[in-house]
Amino acid sequence: MEITCQLNPAADQPLYEQLYRHIASEIGRGRIPRDARLPSRRALSRHLRVSESTVSAAYGLLQDEGYIRPQEKRGFFVNAVQPLPEGGPAPQPIAQPAAGPAPRFDFSTSATDASLFPHRAWMRLMRETLHHRPDLLQRGDPQGDWPLRAALSDFLYQYRALRAGPERIVIGAGADYLLGVLLQLLPEGSVVAAEDPGYHGLYRACGRQRLSVLSLPVDEAGMSSARLRDSRANICYVMPSHQFPLGLSMPAGRRSELLRWAGEQPGRLIIEDDYDSEFRHQSRPLPALQGMIHDAPVAYIGTFSRSLAPSMRLAYMVLPDALLARHRQGLYKTGETVSRFEQHTLARFIAESHYTRHLRRAGNAYAARLQRLLAQLSDIPGASVSGEQAGLHFLLTIPQLSEQALVDRAAAAGIPLHGLSEYCRQAKAKPSTVVMGFAGLRDDQIDEAVAALRAAWGV
Amino acid sequence: MEITCQLNPAADQPLYEQLYRHIASEIGRGRIPRDARLPSRRALSRHLRVSESTVSAAYGLLQDEGYIRPQEKRGFFVNAVQPLPEGGPAPQPIAQPAAGPAPRFDFSTSATDASLFPHRAWMRLMRETLHHRPDLLQRGDPQGDWPLRAALSDFLYQYRALRAGPERIVIGAGADYLLGVLLQLLPEGSVVAAEDPGYHGLYRACGRQRLSVLSLPVDEAGMSSARLRDSRANICYVMPSHQFPLGLSMPAGRRSELLRWAGEQPGRLIIEDDYDSEFRHQSRPLPALQGMIHDAPVAYIGTFSRSLAPSMRLAYMVLPDALLARHRQGLYKTGETVSRFEQHTLARFIAESHYTRHLRRAGNAYAARLQRLLAQLSDIPGASVSGEQAGLHFLLTIPQLSEQALVDRAAAAGIPLHGLSEYCRQAKAKPSTVVMGFAGLRDDQIDEAVAALRAAWGV
């Protein structure tokens, strides 16, 4: 029997490796039959014009892996290896799929302003952490490293009035990831009440866990505790700081009512997604629901993706006792999901007050941008805005046009926008309303961006 | 009515904030009743000996948040806020729980040798990425950034013979995380066959997804396709490169049989956990199951936690067509879980050949350590080792003592070890056998560590 193949001395793989792969593939495909005798090392080396040691190395690998067996003084014989279907060709290099055209102006609600990122301080702390803490290469605490949890606990008490000792805090790679972990901890058969309009990701996360979701309408103060009480939900998911997409802040009275509801029956829980709580333009942030009473039946989720950068996969949750105990049980044990170097960099970033300084600086910049944008929009006849007291987006209503016309005409001018109704399930969206994120817009683009929108809309 | 509280000018919180918190809490607890009139700003400022502007600021916050309402010329009145249960005290600072004593010698299977970490190259690439790529602060591709997937695709083809175009690769924060994502993609009612003994994390991951798991015994070649065929499993989870804990490498024949089994019925799938495949001390790594045939019904999971560092939360999986399509569906959309700076640092680390150089260097160091350790153990009468051909752990059998005695006596000498039976479900463990990881042991500790074990065991 003859073995013929193209060996390429210029390739990355050594010749013996190429030869080994060829023969293994021939055996695997049944082209060299069971019990066939392979050519002697010498014969094959002459035939292929390679050294005998190349053939020896290839045969050695084939023997190691059970493709062939030696027989004393007779050479190598092919073992029984079930033939496999024909293999396809090696994968062809694939070009990166082309991204769509960049928007002319970015009014999305997911961008932030990269120029505000505290680059120098972050770099210095990251460098020091990488240099001085080789111990951080080993496994860390699955709940997150203690120094970060301690720094967060202090920060959350000072700035969000949270009652969150480090022992209740769980660090994870993004708010979506932590929401998934949290939903896994809920008792089977739980029913989740969602704000309508609200965050679509909640429906997906519940769907992946096979949990039922009810959409409850949001009134001017947020989710209604009366509607909650009438429903069969035992869990409610709310964004009290700056509801997405409506931009509402839930007033103190409504917060108390929700806490009442949750306290009325065991097994009830509020999931407080503290979305967009970091920037408040007209007064200070309201304290979190979680801290309003002792042992609140609240699981709190926060993230750094709005306040630092969307690509920082750094979020945290604060669990009440029952869920904390469940999270520590064997079933829920998983490894940590955030690099320890990033955890310790962030811990120092918070503890050494870089974070609060950054929030102040970025907050001022975003507030100024918002003011300028609102001023440019203010003389559109009939236009109104809402949800602009806090956060990085607001709603804009232009009653002259339908929502669809607002979105379509903006798109035609190269400006992608989302209509409010895209975030509704059963609720009826306020008509003629679009969602305007402004964190990704540069200051020097505002005048031009508004002029382009007004031209497109003819207002 | 009188308001009395302790304000502390030396505290971190400004005075108006302290005053606001006090009054909000008093209202929330019902101690200041509904419709009560608050003292005038002037009266309260005198009473508390603070400035009138401090009181004004606190009242402003209370009004913003709906606790009080102004009445013209009459001052502020308390709104209806449902009283809440008594709040507890502020959280007390909690000390970090003390870690257990460090092991005298580390034979765990989770450590790696931090001194082998390619610190200089990694740091340089990380620094350059942080400096020159501010665009990486924005959101990335949820499946992982293309340059990392492209670099991995090349590497996996060259070194593991995988057929994995970048479009099939999913990046995630650790193998455990990706396993969870993968299990969510399986059809409902799937039954997973697990290697026994094997990886306990699989049972937990399946438990969280409410999937059934069957334990199938492992023979000298791995999981048996005959046993698989007799079972009702449609999914099998195997570690062909260096099975944990047995240390087996699955021979080519068994690999083909498993692929046959998977191809026999639609809906069957092999999950190939390429655990510990990077270091092979006696021959080159076997090619992965995934690449043995075209369109193999295999989902492949790999990680950098053994080859670079356990704290790098960087893993990847390669999905077959059906699961890839499902993963891209709306329900399974989630954000990325790995910092884009780390993704791009790793992409360059691989593409610029640092990774393969590191694997060679670390592989030589681990092989030398293993040889020395085996030499030290070789003259224990009756002792035998297995699973030492590859990877960073092996099994040690000392027939003179029971497994329990081996573990207990080592523990008494300050050396934590795991017995093989700890990883068994229904399978009977080879008696008198412990699992020996050697990646976390320093070279200069080997002689002393073996002497200590032999003294403890009296062999």
Coordinates of N, CA, C and O in Angstrom, one line a residue, chain B residues 234-360:
Chain B
N234 N -29.4 11.8 25.7 CA -29.2 12.3 24.4 C -28.0 13.3 24.3 O -27.6 13.7 23.2
I235 N -27.4 13.6 25.5 CA -26.2 14.4 25.6 C -25.2 13.7 26.3 O -25.5 13.0 27.3
C236 N -23.9 13.7 25.9 CA -22.9 13.2 26.8 C -21.8 14.2 27.0 O -21.5 15.0 26.1
Y237 N -21.3 14.3 28.2 CA -20.3 15.3 28.6 C -19.0 14.5 28.9 O -19.0 13.7 29.8
V238 N -18.0 14.8 28.1 CA -16.7 14.0 28.2 C -15.5 15.0 28.3 O -15.6 16.1 27.7
M239 N -14.5 14.5 28.9 CA -13.2 15.2 29.0 C -12.1 14.4 28.3 O -11.4 13.6 29.0
P240 N -12.1 14.4 27.0 CA -11.2 13.4 26.3 C -9.7 13.6 26.4 O -9.0 12.6 26.4
S241 N -9.3 14.8 26.7 CA -7.9 15.1 26.7 C -7.2 14.5 28.0 O -6.1 13.9 27.9
H242 N -7.7 14.8 29.1 CA -7.1 14.4 30.4 C -8.3 14.4 31.4 O -8.5 15.4 32.1
Q243 N -9.0 13.3 31.4 CA -10.2 13.2 32.2 C -10.0 13.6 33.6 O -9.0 13.2 34.2
F244 N -10.9 14.4 34.2 CA -10.8 14.6 35.6 C -11.8 13.8 36.3 O -13.0 13.7 36.0
P245 N -11.4 13.0 37.4 CA -10.0 13.0 38.0 C -9.1 11.9 37.5 O -8.0 11.8 38.0
L246 N -9.6 11.0 36.6 CA -8.8 9.8 36.3 C -7.5 10.1 35.6 O -6.6 9.3 35.6
G247 N -7.5 11.2 34.8 CA -6.3 11.5 34.0 C -6.2 10.7 32.7 O -5.1 10.7 32.1
L248 N -7.2 10.0 32.3 CA -7.2 9.2 31.0 C -7.2 10.1 29.8 O -7.8 11.2 29.8
S249 N -6.5 9.7 28.7 CA -6.8 10.3 27.4 C -7.6 9.3 26.6 O -7.2 8.1 26.5
M250 N -8.6 9.8 26.0 CA -9.5 8.9 25.3 C -8.8 8.5 23.9 O -8.5 9.4 23.2
P251 N -8.6 7.2 23.7 CA -8.0 6.8 22.4 C -8.9 7.1 21.2 O -10.1 7.3 21.3
A252 N -8.2 7.1 20.0 CA -8.9 7.4 18.8 C -10.2 6.6 18.5 O -11.2 7.1 18.1
G253 N -10.0 5.3 18.8 CA -11.2 4.4 18.6 C -12.4 4.8 19.3 O -13.5 4.9 18.8
R254 N -12.2 5.1 20.6 CA -13.4 5.5 21.5 C -14.0 6.8 21.0 O -15.2 7.0 21.0
R255 N -13.1 7.7 20.6 CA -13.6 9.0 20.1 C -14.5 8.7 18.9 O -15.6 9.3 18.8
S256 N -14.0 7.9 18.0 CA -14.9 7.6 16.8 C -16.2 7.0 17.2 O -17.3 7.3 16.7
E257 N -16.2 6.1 18.2 CA -17.4 5.4 18.6 C -18.4 6.5 19.2 O -19.6 6.4 18.9
L258 N -17.9 7.4 20.0 CA -18.8 8.4 20.5 C -19.4 9.3 19.4 O -20.6 9.6 19.4
L259 N -18.5 9.6 18.4 CA -19.1 10.4 17.3 C -20.2 9.6 16.5 O -21.2 10.2 16.1
R260 N -19.9 8.3 16.4 CA -20.9 7.4 15.8 C -22.3 7.5 16.5 O -23.3 7.7 16.0
W261 N -22.1 7.3 17.8 CA -23.3 7.4 18.7 C -24.1 8.7 18.5 O -25.3 8.7 18.3
A262 N -23.3 9.8 18.5 CA -24.0 11.1 18.4 C -24.6 11.3 17.0 O -25.7 11.9 16.9
G263 N -24.0 10.7 16.0 CA -24.6 10.8 14.6 C -25.8 10.0 14.4 O -26.5 10.2 13.4
E264 N -26.1 9.0 15.2 CA -27.1 8.0 14.9 C -28.5 8.6 15.0 O -29.5 8.1 14.4
Q265 N -28.7 9.6 15.9 CA -30.1 10.2 16.0 C -30.0 11.7 16.1 O -29.1 12.2 16.7
P266 N -30.9 12.4 15.5 CA -30.9 13.8 15.6 C -31.1 14.2 17.1 O -31.8 13.5 17.8
G267 N -30.6 15.3 17.5 CA -30.8 15.8 18.8 C -29.7 15.3 19.8 O -29.6 15.7 20.9
R268 N -28.8 14.3 19.3 CA -27.7 13.9 20.2 C -26.6 14.9 20.1 O -26.3 15.5 19.0
L269 N -25.9 15.0 21.1 CA -24.8 16.0 21.2 C -23.7 15.5 22.1 O -24.0 15.0 23.2
I270 N -22.4 15.7 21.8 CA -21.3 15.5 22.7 C -20.9 16.9 23.2 O -20.6 17.8 22.4
I271 N -20.8 17.0 24.5 CA -20.1 18.2 25.0 C -18.7 17.8 25.3 O -18.4 17.0 26.2
E272 N -17.8 18.4 24.6 CA -16.3 18.1 24.8 C -15.7 19.2 25.6 O -15.5 20.3 25.2
D273 N -15.5 18.8 26.9 CA -14.8 19.7 27.8 C -13.3 19.4 27.6 O -12.8 18.4 28.1
D274 N -12.6 20.4 27.0 CA -11.2 20.1 26.7 C -10.3 20.4 27.9 O -9.2 21.0 27.7
Y275 N -10.7 19.9 29.0 CA -10.0 20.1 30.3 C -8.5 19.7 30.2 O -8.3 18.6 29.8
D276 N -7.6 20.6 30.6 CA -6.3 20.2 30.9 C -5.6 19.6 29.6 O -4.8 18.7 29.7
S277 N -5.9 20.2 28.4 CA -5.4 19.6 27.2 C -4.1 20.3 26.8 O -3.4 19.9 25.8
E278 N -3.7 21.3 27.5 CA -2.6 22.2 27.0 C -1.2 21.5 27.3 O -0.3 21.8 26.6
F279 N -1.1 20.7 28.3 CA 0.2 20.2 28.7 C 0.2 18.7 28.6 O -0.6 18.0 29.2
R280 N 1.0 18.2 27.7 CA 1.1 16.8 27.5 C 2.6 16.4 27.6 O 3.4 17.0 26.9
H281 N 2.9 15.5 28.5 CA 4.3 15.3 28.9 C 4.9 14.2 28.1 O 6.1 14.1 28.0
Q282 N 4.2 13.3 27.5 CA 4.8 12.2 26.8 C 4.5 12.1 25.3 O 5.2 11.4 24.6
S283 N 3.6 12.8 24.8 CA 3.5 12.9 23.4 C 2.6 14.2 23.1 O 2.2 14.9 24.0
R284 N 2.4 14.5 21.8 CA 1.6 15.7 21.6 C 0.1 15.5 21.9 O -0.3 14.4 22.1
P285 N -0.6 16.6 22.1 CA -2.0 16.5 22.4 C -2.8 15.8 21.3 O -2.4 15.9 20.1
L286 N -3.7 15.0 21.7 CA -4.6 14.4 20.7 C -5.5 15.5 20.1 O -5.9 16.4 20.8
P287 N -5.8 15.3 18.8 CA -6.7 16.3 18.2 C -8.1 16.2 18.9 O -8.5 15.2 19.4
A288 N -8.8 17.3 18.9 CA -10.1 17.3 19.6 C -11.1 16.5 18.8 O -11.0 16.4 17.5
L289 N -12.1 15.9 19.5 CA -13.2 15.3 18.9 C -13.9 16.1 17.9 O -14.3 15.7 16.8
Q290 N -14.0 17.4 18.2 CA -14.8 18.3 17.4 C -14.4 18.4 16.0 O -15.1 18.6 15.1
G291 N -13.0 18.2 15.8 CA -12.5 18.4 14.4 C -12.3 17.1 13.7 O -11.9 17.1 12.5
M292 N -12.7 16.0 14.3 CA -12.5 14.7 13.6 C -13.4 14.5 12.4 O -13.0 13.8 11.5
I293 N -14.6 15.0 12.4 CA -15.4 15.0 11.2 C -16.0 16.3 10.9 O -16.0 17.2 11.8
H294 N -16.5 16.5 9.7 CA -17.1 17.7 9.3 C -18.5 17.8 10.0 O -19.2 16.8 10.2
D295 N -18.8 19.0 10.4 CA -20.1 19.3 11.1 C -20.4 18.3 12.2 O -21.5 17.7 12.4
A296 N -19.4 18.1 13.0 CA -19.5 17.1 14.1 C -20.6 17.6 15.1 O -20.7 18.8 15.4
P297 N -21.4 16.7 15.6 CA -22.4 17.1 16.6 C -21.8 17.3 18.0 O -22.0 16.5 19.0
V298 N -20.9 18.2 18.1 CA -20.0 18.4 19.3 C -20.1 19.9 19.6 O -19.9 20.8 18.8
A299 N -20.3 20.2 20.9 CA -20.1 21.5 21.5 C -18.8 21.5 22.3 O -18.7 20.6 23.2
Y300 N -17.9 22.3 21.9 CA -16.5 22.2 22.5 C -16.3 23.4 23.5 O -16.7 24.5 23.2
I301 N -15.8 23.1 24.7 CA -15.5 24.2 25.7 C -14.1 24.1 26.1 O -13.5 23.1 26.4
G302 N -13.4 25.3 26.0 CA -12.0 25.4 26.4 C -11.9 26.7 27.3 O -12.7 27.5 27.3
T303 N -10.8 26.7 28.0 CA -10.6 27.8 29.0 C -9.1 28.2 29.1 O -8.2 27.3 28.7
F304 N -8.8 29.4 29.5 CA -7.4 29.8 29.8 C -7.1 29.7 31.3 O -6.0 30.1 31.7
S305 N -8.0 29.1 32.1 CA -7.7 29.2 33.5 C -6.6 28.2 33.9 O -5.9 28.5 34.9
R306 N -6.4 27.1 33.2 CA -5.2 26.3 33.5 C -4.0 26.8 32.8 O -2.9 26.7 33.4
S307 N -4.1 27.2 31.6 CA -2.9 27.5 30.8 C -2.4 28.9 31.1 O -1.2 29.1 31.0
L308 N -3.2 29.9 31.5 CA -2.7 31.2 31.8 C -2.8 31.4 33.3 O -1.8 31.5 34.0
A309 N -4.0 31.6 33.9 CA -4.2 31.8 35.3 C -5.6 31.5 35.7 O -6.5 31.9 34.9
P310 N -5.9 30.9 36.8 CA -7.2 30.6 37.2 C -8.1 31.9 37.4 O -9.3 31.8 37.2
S311 N -7.5 33.0 37.6 CA -8.3 34.2 37.9 C -8.6 34.9 36.6 O -9.4 35.9 36.6
M312 N -8.0 34.5 35.4 CA -8.4 35.1 34.1 C -9.8 34.5 33.8 O -9.9 33.3 33.5
R313 N -10.8 35.2 33.8 CA -12.1 34.7 33.5 C -12.4 34.7 32.0 O -13.1 35.5 31.5
L314 N -11.7 33.8 31.3 CA -11.7 33.9 29.9 C -11.8 32.4 29.4 O -10.9 31.6 29.5
A315 N -13.0 32.1 28.8 CA -13.2 30.8 28.2 C -13.9 31.0 26.9 O -14.3 32.1 26.5
Y316 N -14.1 29.9 26.2 CA -14.7 29.9 24.9 C -15.4 28.6 24.6 O -15.1 27.6 25.2
M317 N -16.4 28.7 23.8 CA -17.0 27.5 23.3 C -17.2 27.6 21.8 O -17.3 28.7 21.2
V318 N -17.3 26.4 21.2 CA -17.5 26.3 19.7 C -18.8 25.5 19.6 O -18.9 24.4 20.1
L319 N -19.8 26.1 18.9 CA -21.1 25.5 18.8 C -21.4 24.9 17.4 O -21.0 25.5 16.4
P320 N -22.1 23.8 17.4 CA -22.5 23.3 16.1 C -23.7 24.1 15.6 O -24.3 24.9 16.3
D321 N -24.0 24.0 14.3 CA -25.0 24.9 13.6 C -26.3 25.1 14.4 O -26.7 26.2 14.6
A322 N -26.9 24.0 14.8 CA -28.2 24.1 15.4 C -28.2 25.0 16.7 O -29.0 25.8 16.9
L323 N -27.2 24.7 17.5 CA -27.1 25.5 18.8 C -26.7 26.9 18.5 O -27.1 27.8 19.2
L324 N -25.8 27.1 17.5 CA -25.4 28.4 17.1 C -26.6 29.3 16.7 O -26.8 30.4 17.2
A325 N -27.5 28.7 15.9 CA -28.7 29.4 15.5 C -29.6 29.8 16.7 O -30.1 30.9 16.8
R326 N -29.7 28.8 17.6 CA -30.5 29.0 18.8 C -29.9 30.1 19.6 O -30.6 31.0 20.2
H327 N -28.6 30.1 19.7 CA -27.9 31.1 20.6 C -28.1 32.5 20.0 O -28.0 33.5 20.8
R328 N -28.3 32.6 18.7 CA -28.5 33.9 18.1 C -29.9 34.4 18.2 O -30.2 35.5 17.9
Q329 N -30.8 33.5 18.6 CA -32.2 33.9 18.7 C -32.4 34.9 19.8 O -31.7 34.9 20.8
G330 N -33.5 35.6 19.7 CA -33.8 36.7 20.7 C -33.7 36.2 22.1 O -33.1 36.9 23.0
L331 N -34.3 35.1 22.4 CA -34.4 34.6 23.8 C -33.0 34.5 24.5 O -32.9 34.7 25.7
Y332 N -32.0 34.2 23.7 CA -30.7 33.9 24.3 C -29.7 35.1 24.2 O -28.6 34.9 24.6
K333 N -30.2 36.2 23.7 CA -29.3 37.4 23.6 C -29.0 37.9 25.0 O -29.9 38.2 25.8
T334 N -27.7 37.9 25.3 CA -27.3 38.6 26.6 C -26.0 39.4 26.2 O -25.4 39.2 25.2
G335 N -25.7 40.3 27.1 CA -24.5 41.1 26.8 C -23.2 40.2 27.0 O -23.3 39.1 27.5
E336 N -22.1 40.7 26.5 CA -20.8 40.0 26.6 C -20.5 40.0 28.1 O -21.0 40.8 28.9
T337 N -19.6 39.1 28.5 CA -19.3 39.0 29.9 C -17.8 39.1 30.2 O -17.4 39.0 31.4
V338 N -17.0 39.4 29.2 CA -15.5 39.6 29.4 C -15.2 41.0 29.0 O -15.5 41.5 27.9
S339 N -14.4 41.7 29.8 CA -14.0 43.1 29.5 C -13.3 43.1 28.1 O -12.5 42.2 27.8
R340 N -13.7 44.1 27.3 CA -13.1 44.1 25.9 C -11.6 44.4 25.9 O -10.9 43.9 25.0
F341 N -11.1 45.1 27.0 CA -9.7 45.3 27.0 C -8.9 43.9 27.2 O -7.9 43.7 26.6
E342 N -9.5 43.1 28.1 CA -8.9 41.7 28.2 C -9.0 40.9 27.0 O -8.1 40.2 26.6
Q343 N -10.2 41.0 26.3 CA -10.3 40.3 25.0 C -9.3 40.6 24.0 O -8.7 39.8 23.4
H344 N -9.1 41.9 23.9 CA -8.1 42.4 22.8 C -6.7 42.1 23.2 O -5.8 41.9 22.4
T345 N -6.4 42.2 24.5 CA -5.1 41.9 25.0 C -4.8 40.4 24.7 O -3.7 40.0 24.1
L346 N -5.8 39.5 25.0 CA -5.6 38.1 24.7 C -5.5 37.8 23.2 O -4.7 37.0 22.8
A347 N -6.3 38.6 22.4 CA -6.2 38.4 21.0 C -4.8 38.6 20.4 O -4.2 37.8 19.7
R348 N -4.2 39.7 20.9 CA -2.8 40.0 20.4 C -1.8 39.0 21.0 O -0.9 38.5 20.4
F349 N -2.1 38.6 22.3 CA -1.2 37.6 23.0 C -1.1 36.3 22.2 O -0.1 35.7 22.0
I350 N -2.3 35.9 21.6 CA -2.3 34.7 20.8 C -1.7 34.9 19.4 O -0.8 34.2 19.0
A351 N -2.2 36.0 18.8 CA -1.8 36.2 17.4 C -0.3 36.5 17.2 O 0.3 36.2 16.2
E352 N 0.3 37.1 18.3 CA 1.7 37.4 18.2 C 2.5 36.3 18.8 O 3.7 36.5 19.2
S353 N 2.0 35.1 18.9 CA 2.7 33.9 19.3 C 3.2 33.9 20.7 O 4.0 33.0 21.1
H354 N 2.8 34.9 21.6 CA 3.2 34.8 23.0 C 2.6 33.6 23.6 O 3.2 33.0 24.5
Y355 N 1.4 33.2 23.2 CA 0.7 32.2 23.9 C 1.4 30.8 23.7 O 1.6 30.1 24.6
T356 N 1.7 30.5 22.4 CA 2.4 29.2 22.2 C 3.7 29.2 22.8 O 4.1 28.1 23.3
R357 N 4.5 30.3 22.8 CA 5.8 30.3 23.5 C 5.5 30.0 25.0 O 6.3 29.3 25.6
H358 N 4.5 30.7 25.6 CA 4.2 30.5 27.0 C 3.9 29.0 27.3 O 4.3 28.4 28.2
L359 N 3.1 28.4 26.4 CA 2.7 27.0 26.6 C 3.9 26.1 26.6 O 4.0 25.2 27.4
R360 N 4.9 26.4 25.7 CA 6.0 25.5 25.6 C 6.9 25.7 26.9 O 7.3 24.7 27.5

